CSV table of C-alpha atoms and ligand atoms in Angstrom, one decimal:
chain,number,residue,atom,x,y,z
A,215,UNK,CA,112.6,49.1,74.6
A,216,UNK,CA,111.1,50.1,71.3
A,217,UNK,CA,109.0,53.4,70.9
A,218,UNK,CA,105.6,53.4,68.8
A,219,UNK,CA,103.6,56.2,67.6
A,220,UNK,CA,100.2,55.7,68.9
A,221,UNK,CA,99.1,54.8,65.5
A,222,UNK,CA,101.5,52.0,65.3
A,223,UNK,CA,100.5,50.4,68.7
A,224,UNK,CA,96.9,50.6,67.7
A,225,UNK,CA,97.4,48.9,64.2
A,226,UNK,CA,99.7,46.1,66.2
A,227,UNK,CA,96.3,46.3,68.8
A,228,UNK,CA,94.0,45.8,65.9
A,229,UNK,CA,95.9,43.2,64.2
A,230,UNK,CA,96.3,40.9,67.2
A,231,UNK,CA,92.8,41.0,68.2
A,232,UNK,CA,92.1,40.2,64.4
A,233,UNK,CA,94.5,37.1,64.3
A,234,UNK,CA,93.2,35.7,67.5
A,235,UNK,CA,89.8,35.8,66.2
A,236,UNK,CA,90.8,34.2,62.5
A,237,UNK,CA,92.1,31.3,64.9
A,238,UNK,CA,89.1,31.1,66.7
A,239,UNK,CA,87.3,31.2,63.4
A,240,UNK,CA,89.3,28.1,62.3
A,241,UNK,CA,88.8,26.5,64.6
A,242,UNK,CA,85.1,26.9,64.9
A,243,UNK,CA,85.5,25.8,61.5
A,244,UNK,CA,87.3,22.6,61.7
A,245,UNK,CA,85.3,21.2,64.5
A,246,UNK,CA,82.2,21.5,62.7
A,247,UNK,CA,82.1,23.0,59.2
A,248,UNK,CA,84.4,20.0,57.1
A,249,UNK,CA,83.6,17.2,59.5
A,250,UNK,CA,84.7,14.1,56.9
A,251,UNK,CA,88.2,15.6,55.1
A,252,UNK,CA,88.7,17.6,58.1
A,253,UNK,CA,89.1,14.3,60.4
A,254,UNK,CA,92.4,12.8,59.0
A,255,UNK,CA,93.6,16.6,58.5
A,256,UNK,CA,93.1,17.8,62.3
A,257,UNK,CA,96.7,17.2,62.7
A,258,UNK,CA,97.6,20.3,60.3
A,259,UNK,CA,95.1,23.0,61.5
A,260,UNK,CA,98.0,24.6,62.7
A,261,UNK,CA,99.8,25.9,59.5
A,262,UNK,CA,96.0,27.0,58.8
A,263,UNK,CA,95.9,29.1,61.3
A,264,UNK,CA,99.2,31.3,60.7
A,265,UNK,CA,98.1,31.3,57.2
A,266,UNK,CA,95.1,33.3,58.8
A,267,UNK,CA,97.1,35.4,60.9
A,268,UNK,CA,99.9,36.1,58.5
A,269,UNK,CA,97.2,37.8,56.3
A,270,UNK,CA,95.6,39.7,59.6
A,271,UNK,CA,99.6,40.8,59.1
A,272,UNK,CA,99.9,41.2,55.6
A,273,UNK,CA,97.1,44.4,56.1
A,274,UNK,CA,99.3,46.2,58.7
A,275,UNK,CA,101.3,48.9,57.3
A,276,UNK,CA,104.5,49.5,58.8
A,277,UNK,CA,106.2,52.7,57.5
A,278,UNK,CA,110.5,52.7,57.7
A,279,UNK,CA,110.8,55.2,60.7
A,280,UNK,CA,110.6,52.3,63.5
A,281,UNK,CA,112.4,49.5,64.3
A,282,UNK,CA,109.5,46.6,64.7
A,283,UNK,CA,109.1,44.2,61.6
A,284,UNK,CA,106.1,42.5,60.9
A,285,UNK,CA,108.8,39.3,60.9
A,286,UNK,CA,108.5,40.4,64.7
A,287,UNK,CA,105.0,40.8,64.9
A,288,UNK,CA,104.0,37.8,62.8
A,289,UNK,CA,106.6,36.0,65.4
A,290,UNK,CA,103.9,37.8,68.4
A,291,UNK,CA,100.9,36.1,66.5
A,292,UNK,CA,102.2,32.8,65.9
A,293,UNK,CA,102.9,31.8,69.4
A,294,UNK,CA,99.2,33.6,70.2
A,295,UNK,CA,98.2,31.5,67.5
A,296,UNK,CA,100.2,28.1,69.1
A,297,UNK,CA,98.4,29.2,72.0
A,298,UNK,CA,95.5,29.2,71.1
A,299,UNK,CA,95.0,26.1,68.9
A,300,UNK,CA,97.5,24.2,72.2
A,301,UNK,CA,95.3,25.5,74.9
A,302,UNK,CA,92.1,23.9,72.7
A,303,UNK,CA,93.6,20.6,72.4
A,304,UNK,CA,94.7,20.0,69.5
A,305,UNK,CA,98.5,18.0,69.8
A,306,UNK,CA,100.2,20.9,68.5
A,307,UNK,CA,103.4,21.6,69.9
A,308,UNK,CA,103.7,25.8,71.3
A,309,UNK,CA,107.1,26.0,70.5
A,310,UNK,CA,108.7,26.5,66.7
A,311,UNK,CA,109.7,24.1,64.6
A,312,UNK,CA,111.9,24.3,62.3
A,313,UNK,CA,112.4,26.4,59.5
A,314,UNK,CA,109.3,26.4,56.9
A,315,UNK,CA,109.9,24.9,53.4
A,316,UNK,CA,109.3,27.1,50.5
A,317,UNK,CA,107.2,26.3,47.8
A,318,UNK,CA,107.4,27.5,44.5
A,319,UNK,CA,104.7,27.8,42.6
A,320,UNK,CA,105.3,27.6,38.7
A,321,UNK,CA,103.1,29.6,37.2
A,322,UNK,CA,103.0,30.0,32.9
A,323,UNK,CA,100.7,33.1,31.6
A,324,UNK,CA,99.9,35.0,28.7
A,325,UNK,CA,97.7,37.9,27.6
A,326,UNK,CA,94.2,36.7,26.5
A,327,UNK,CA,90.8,38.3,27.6
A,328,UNK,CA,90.7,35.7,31.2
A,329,UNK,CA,94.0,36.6,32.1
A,330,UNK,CA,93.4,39.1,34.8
A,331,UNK,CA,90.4,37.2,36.3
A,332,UNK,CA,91.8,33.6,36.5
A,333,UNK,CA,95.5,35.5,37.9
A,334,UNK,CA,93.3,37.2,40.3
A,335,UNK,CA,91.2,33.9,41.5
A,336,UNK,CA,94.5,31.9,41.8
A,337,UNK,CA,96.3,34.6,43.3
A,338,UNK,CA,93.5,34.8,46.1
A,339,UNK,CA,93.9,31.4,46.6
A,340,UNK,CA,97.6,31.7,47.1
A,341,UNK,CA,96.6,34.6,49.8
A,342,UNK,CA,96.3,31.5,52.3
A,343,UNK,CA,99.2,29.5,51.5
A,344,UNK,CA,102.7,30.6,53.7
A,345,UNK,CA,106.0,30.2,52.6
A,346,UNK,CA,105.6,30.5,48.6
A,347,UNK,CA,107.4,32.4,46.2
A,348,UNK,CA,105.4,32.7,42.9
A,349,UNK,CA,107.1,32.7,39.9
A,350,UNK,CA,105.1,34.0,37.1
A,351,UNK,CA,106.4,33.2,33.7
A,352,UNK,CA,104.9,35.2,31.2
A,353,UNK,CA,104.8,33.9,27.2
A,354,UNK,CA,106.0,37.2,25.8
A,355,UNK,CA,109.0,39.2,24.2
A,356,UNK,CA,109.0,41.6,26.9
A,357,UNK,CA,107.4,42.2,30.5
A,358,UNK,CA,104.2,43.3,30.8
A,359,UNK,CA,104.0,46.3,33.3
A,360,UNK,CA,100.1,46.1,34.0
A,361,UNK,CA,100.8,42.0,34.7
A,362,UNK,CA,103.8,43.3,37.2
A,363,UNK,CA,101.0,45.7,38.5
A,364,UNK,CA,98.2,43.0,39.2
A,365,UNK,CA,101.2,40.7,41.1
A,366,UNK,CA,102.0,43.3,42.9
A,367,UNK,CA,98.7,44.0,44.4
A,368,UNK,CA,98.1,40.5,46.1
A,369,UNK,CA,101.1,41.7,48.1
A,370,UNK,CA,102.3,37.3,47.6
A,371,UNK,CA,106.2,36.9,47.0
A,372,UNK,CA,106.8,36.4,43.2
A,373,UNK,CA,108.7,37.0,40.5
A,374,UNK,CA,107.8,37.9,37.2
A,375,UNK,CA,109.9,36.3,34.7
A,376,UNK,CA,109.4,35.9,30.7
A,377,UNK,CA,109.5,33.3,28.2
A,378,UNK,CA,108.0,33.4,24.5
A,379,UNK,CA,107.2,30.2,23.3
A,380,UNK,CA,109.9,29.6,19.9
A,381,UNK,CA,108.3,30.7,17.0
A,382,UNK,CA,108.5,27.5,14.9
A,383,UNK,CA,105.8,25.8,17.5
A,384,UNK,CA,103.8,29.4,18.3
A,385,UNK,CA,102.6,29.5,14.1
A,386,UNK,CA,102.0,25.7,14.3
A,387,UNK,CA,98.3,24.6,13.1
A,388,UNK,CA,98.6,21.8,14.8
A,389,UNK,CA,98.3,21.2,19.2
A,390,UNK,CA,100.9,23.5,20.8
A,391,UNK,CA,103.6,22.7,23.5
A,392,UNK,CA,101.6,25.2,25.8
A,393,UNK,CA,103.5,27.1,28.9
A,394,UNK,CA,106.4,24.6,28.1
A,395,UNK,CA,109.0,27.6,27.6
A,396,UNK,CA,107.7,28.8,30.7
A,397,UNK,CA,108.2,26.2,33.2
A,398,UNK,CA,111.7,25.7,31.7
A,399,UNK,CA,112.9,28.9,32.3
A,400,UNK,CA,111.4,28.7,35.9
A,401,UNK,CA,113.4,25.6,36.3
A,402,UNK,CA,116.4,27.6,35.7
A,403,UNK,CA,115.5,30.2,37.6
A,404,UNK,CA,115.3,27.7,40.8
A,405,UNK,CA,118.6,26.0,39.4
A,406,UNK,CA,120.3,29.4,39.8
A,407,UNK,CA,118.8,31.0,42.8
A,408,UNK,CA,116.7,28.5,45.4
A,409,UNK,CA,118.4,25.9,47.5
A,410,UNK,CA,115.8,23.9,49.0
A,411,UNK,CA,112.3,23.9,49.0
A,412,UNK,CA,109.2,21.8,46.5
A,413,UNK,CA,108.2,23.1,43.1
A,414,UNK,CA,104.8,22.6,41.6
A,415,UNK,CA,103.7,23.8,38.3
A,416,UNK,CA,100.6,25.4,39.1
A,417,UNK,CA,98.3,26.2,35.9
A,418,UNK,CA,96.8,30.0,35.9
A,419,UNK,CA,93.3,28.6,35.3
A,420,UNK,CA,92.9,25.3,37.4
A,421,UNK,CA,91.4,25.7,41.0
A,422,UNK,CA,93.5,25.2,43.9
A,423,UNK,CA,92.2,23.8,47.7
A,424,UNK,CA,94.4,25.8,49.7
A,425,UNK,CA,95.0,22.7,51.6
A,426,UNK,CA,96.7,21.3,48.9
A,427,UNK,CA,100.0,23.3,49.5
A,428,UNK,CA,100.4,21.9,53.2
A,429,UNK,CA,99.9,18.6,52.0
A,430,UNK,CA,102.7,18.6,49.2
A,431,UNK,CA,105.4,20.9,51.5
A,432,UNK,CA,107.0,17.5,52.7
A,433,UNK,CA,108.1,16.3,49.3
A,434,UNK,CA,111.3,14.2,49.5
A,435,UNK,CA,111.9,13.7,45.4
A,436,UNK,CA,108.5,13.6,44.2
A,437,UNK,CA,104.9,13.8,45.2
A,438,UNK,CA,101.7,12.9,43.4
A,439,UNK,CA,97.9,13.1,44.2
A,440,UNK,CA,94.3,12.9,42.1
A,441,UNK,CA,93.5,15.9,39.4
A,442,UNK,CA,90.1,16.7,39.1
A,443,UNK,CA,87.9,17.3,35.8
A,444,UNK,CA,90.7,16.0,33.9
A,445,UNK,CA,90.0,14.1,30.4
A,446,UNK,CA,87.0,11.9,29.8
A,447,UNK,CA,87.5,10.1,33.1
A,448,UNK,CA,86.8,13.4,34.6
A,449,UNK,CA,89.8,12.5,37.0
A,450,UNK,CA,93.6,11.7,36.7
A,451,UNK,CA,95.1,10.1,39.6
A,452,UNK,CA,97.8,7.4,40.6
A,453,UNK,CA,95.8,4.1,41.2
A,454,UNK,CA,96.3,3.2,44.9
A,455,UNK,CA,95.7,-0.5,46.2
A,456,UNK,CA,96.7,-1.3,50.0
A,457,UNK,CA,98.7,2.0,50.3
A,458,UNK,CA,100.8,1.0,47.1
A,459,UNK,CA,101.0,2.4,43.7
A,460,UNK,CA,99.6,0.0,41.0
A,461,UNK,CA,99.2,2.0,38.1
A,462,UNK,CA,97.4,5.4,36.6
A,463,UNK,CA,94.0,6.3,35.5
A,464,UNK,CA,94.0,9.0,33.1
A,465,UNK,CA,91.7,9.1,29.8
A,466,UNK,CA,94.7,9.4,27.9
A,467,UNK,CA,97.9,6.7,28.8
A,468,UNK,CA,99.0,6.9,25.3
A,469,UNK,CA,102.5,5.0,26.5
A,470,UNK,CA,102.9,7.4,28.5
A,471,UNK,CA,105.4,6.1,31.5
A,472,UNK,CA,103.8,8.8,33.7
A,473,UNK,CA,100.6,9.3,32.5
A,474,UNK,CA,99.9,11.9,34.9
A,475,UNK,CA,98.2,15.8,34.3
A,476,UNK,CA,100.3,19.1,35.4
A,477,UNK,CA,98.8,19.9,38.5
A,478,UNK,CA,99.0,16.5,39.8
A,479,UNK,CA,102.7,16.4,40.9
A,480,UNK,CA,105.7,18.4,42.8
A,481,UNK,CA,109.3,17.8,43.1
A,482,UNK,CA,112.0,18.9,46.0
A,483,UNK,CA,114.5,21.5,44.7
A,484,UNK,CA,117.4,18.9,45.9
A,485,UNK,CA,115.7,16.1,43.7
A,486,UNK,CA,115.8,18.8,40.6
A,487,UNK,CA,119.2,20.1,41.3
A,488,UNK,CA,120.8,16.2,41.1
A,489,UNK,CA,119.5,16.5,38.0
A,490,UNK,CA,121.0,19.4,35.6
A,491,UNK,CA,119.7,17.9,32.6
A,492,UNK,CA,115.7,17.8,33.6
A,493,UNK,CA,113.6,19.7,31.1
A,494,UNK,CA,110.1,19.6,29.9
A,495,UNK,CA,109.9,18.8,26.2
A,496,UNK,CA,108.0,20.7,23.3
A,497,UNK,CA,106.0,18.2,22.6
A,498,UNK,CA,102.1,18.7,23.1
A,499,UNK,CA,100.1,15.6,25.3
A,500,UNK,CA,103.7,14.5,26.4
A,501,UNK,CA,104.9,17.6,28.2
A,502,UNK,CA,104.6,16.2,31.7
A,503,UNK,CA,105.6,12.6,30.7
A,504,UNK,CA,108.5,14.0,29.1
A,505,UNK,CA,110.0,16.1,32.2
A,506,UNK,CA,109.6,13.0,34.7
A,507,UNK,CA,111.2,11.0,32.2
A,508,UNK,CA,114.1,13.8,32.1
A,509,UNK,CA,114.4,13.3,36.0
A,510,UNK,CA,115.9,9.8,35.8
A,511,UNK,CA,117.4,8.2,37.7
A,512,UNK,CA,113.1,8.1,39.2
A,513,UNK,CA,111.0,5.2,38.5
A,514,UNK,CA,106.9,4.9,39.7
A,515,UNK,CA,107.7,3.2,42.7
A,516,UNK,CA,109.6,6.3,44.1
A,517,UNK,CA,106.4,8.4,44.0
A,518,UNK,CA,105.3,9.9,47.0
A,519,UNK,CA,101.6,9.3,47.6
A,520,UNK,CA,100.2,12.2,48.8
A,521,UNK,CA,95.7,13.4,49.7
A,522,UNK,CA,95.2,10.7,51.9
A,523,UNK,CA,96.7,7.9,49.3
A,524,UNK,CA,95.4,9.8,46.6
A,525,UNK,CA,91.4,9.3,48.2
A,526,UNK,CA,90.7,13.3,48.3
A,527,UNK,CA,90.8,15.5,45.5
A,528,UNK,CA,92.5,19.2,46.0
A,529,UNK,CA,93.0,20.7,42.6
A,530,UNK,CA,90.3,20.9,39.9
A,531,UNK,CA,91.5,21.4,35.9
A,532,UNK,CA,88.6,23.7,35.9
A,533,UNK,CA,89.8,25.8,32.8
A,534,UNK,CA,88.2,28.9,31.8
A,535,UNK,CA,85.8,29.6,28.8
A,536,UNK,CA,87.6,30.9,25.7
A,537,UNK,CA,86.2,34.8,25.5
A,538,UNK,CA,86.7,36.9,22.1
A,539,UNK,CA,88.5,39.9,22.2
A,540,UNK,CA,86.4,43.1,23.3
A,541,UNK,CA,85.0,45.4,20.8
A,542,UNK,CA,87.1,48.6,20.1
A,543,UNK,CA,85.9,51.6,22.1
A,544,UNK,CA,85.0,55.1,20.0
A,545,UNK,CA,87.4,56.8,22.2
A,546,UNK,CA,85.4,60.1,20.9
A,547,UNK,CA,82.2,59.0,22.2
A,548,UNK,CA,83.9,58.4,26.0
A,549,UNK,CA,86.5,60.8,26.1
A,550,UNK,CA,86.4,61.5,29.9
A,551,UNK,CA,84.6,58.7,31.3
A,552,UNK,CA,85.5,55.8,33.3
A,553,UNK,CA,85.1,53.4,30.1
A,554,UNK,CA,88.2,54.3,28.7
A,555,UNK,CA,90.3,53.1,31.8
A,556,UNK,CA,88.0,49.9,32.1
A,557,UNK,CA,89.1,49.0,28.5
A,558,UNK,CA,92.9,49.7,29.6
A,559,UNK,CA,92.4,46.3,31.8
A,560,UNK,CA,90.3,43.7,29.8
A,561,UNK,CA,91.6,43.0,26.3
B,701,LIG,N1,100.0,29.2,28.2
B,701,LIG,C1,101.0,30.0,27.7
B,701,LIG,N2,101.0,30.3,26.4
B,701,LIG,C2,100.1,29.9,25.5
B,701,LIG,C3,99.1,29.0,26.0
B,701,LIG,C4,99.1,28.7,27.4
B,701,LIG,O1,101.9,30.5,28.5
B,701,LIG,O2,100.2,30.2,24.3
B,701,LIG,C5,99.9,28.9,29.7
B,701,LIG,C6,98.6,29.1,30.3
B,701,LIG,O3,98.4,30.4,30.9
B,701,LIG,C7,98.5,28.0,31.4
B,701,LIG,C8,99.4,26.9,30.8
B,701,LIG,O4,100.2,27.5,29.8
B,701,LIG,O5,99.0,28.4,32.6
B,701,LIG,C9,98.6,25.8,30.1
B,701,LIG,O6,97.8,26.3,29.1
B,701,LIG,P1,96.2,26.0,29.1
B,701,LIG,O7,95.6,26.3,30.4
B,701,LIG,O8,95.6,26.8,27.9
B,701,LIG,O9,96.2,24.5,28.7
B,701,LIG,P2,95.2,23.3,29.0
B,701,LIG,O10,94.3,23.7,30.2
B,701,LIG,O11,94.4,23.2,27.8
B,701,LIG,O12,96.0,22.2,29.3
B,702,LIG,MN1,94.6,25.0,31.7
């Protein structure tokens, strides 16, 4: 039998009563608050809900003097959770499944005045999502401790990783191959240290419906699904017809094979690791065209349609206003005062 200080067994208290009542919340929320997209998706309120609880968890602080692990108590909440969402109907089975699938989010940075606030939105987003492991690639020589400091906060699994973008293409005039360096080196990264799971290049600035990461966790080889305020279509998304795949509407085919955007595709680790040589090219407008051109043997007909056959849309390519740098601060002037540490954040 395990012994907890009192403190302990009142933060476990608090954090089951708050689970319970994040499921009740969900639920509340899926039988009336989404009533159209929520219809066709009652079957996966489940993974929701232990999203929910998992960050109930995520506040509990569990210091190394006892034996419980919030694996354990996240294990407690679950089956509450199961309960719960069982006991209301919903065909949900009580008992685990198996293992989750991890997703990896790909994610390419660099410094710029947005950087912190579209990290922080996406990052809040990725607060709901289970199972992911973050990789943030940053397009720098070296590691940026106050970036490591910001990932660190959400308290998400990541890992901060760096890649500048070569030279030759950085001091180009023209477009440049943006992030590309990036997302290779997170490719190797998963080459060299995941096993199974789905990866998704996920944009710092686009904007992410939580349910979107459920939706592409089953990915076989390779997934795809509508973008959102994406070239002067406004939307970039396989064309469906009779559950089938007949083509792409994009504003910009430009013989492009797979005339997809970033954020509308993901891939299984397995499918990526069959294929040593898959890389995404420096070559701006073809970047994504390029790397699921690089994961041959794949042809269109392979895709996995995923959104409801590509009928809802889930991610957004919102992007962020450009922002000049800020002024310099008379660090005279404000010596002492709180505006010298603001300016240490924004650039
Ligand atoms: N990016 C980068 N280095 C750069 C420019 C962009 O690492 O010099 C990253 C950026 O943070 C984003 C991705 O690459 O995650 C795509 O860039 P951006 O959003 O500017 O491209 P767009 O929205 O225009 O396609
Ligand atoms: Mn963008």
């Amino acid at each position: 039998m395990v012994t907890l200080s009192v403190s302990l067994q009142m933060r476990i208290l608090w954090t089951l009563v708050m689970g319970t009542l994040f499921v009740l919340l969900v639920q509340y929320q899926t039988s009336s608050v989404w009533p159209q997209q929520q219809a066709q998706m009652n079957s996966r309120v489940d993974p929701f809900a232990e999203d929910l609880v998992a960050i109930a968890l995520s506040k509990v602080e569990i210091g190394d003097d006892t034996t419980v692990s919030k694996e354990m108590l996240l294990g407690i909440t679950r089956q509450i959770a199961r309960y719960v969402v069982y006991s209301s109907g919903c065909s949900v089975s009580p008992i685990s499944g198996p293992p989750p699938i991890t997703l990896y989010i790909i994610t390419p940075t660099y410094r710029r005045p947005e950087q912190v606030a579209d990290l922080t939105r996406m990052a809040q987003t990725l607060m709901l999502v289970r199972d992911i492991h973050w990789l943030v690639i940053e397009d720098a020589k070296s590691k940026s401790p106050q970036l490591n400091a910001l990932l660190q906060s959400f308290g998400i699994k990541f890992t901060h990783l760096i890649a500048p973008m070569p030279s030759r293409y950085k001091n180009t005039r023209g477009a440049k191959p943006k992030g590309v360096a990036n997302r290779n080196r997170a490719l190797n990264w998963i080459r060299e240290n995941a096993n199974e799971g789905v990866a998704y290049f996920a944009d710092d600035d686009n904007t992410y419906d939580v349910r979107l990461f459920n939706e592409i966790r089953d990915t076989q080889r390779v997934s795809m699904w509508p973008v959102g305020l994406c070239t002067k279509t406004g939307l970039s998304t396989p064309i469906v017809r009779n559950g089938s795949l007949i083509g792409f509407y994009d504003g910009w085919i430009a013989n492009r094979k797979f005339p997809v955007d970033m954020a509308g595709f993901a891939f299984s680790v397995n499918f990526l690791k069959k294929r040593p040589h898959a890389k995404m090219p420096y070559k701006p407008g073809y970047e994504e065209d390029g790397f699921l051109r690089s994961l041959s043997p794949f042809e269109p007909r392979e895709i996995e349609l995923k959104a409801d056959n590509c009928t809802k849309i889930l991610v957004w390519h919102t992007q962020t206003k450009k922002n000049e740098p800020s002024l310099k601060v008379n660090v005279e002037k404000y010596n002492n005062t709180n505006i010298l540490e603001l300016k240490k954040i924004i650039v």
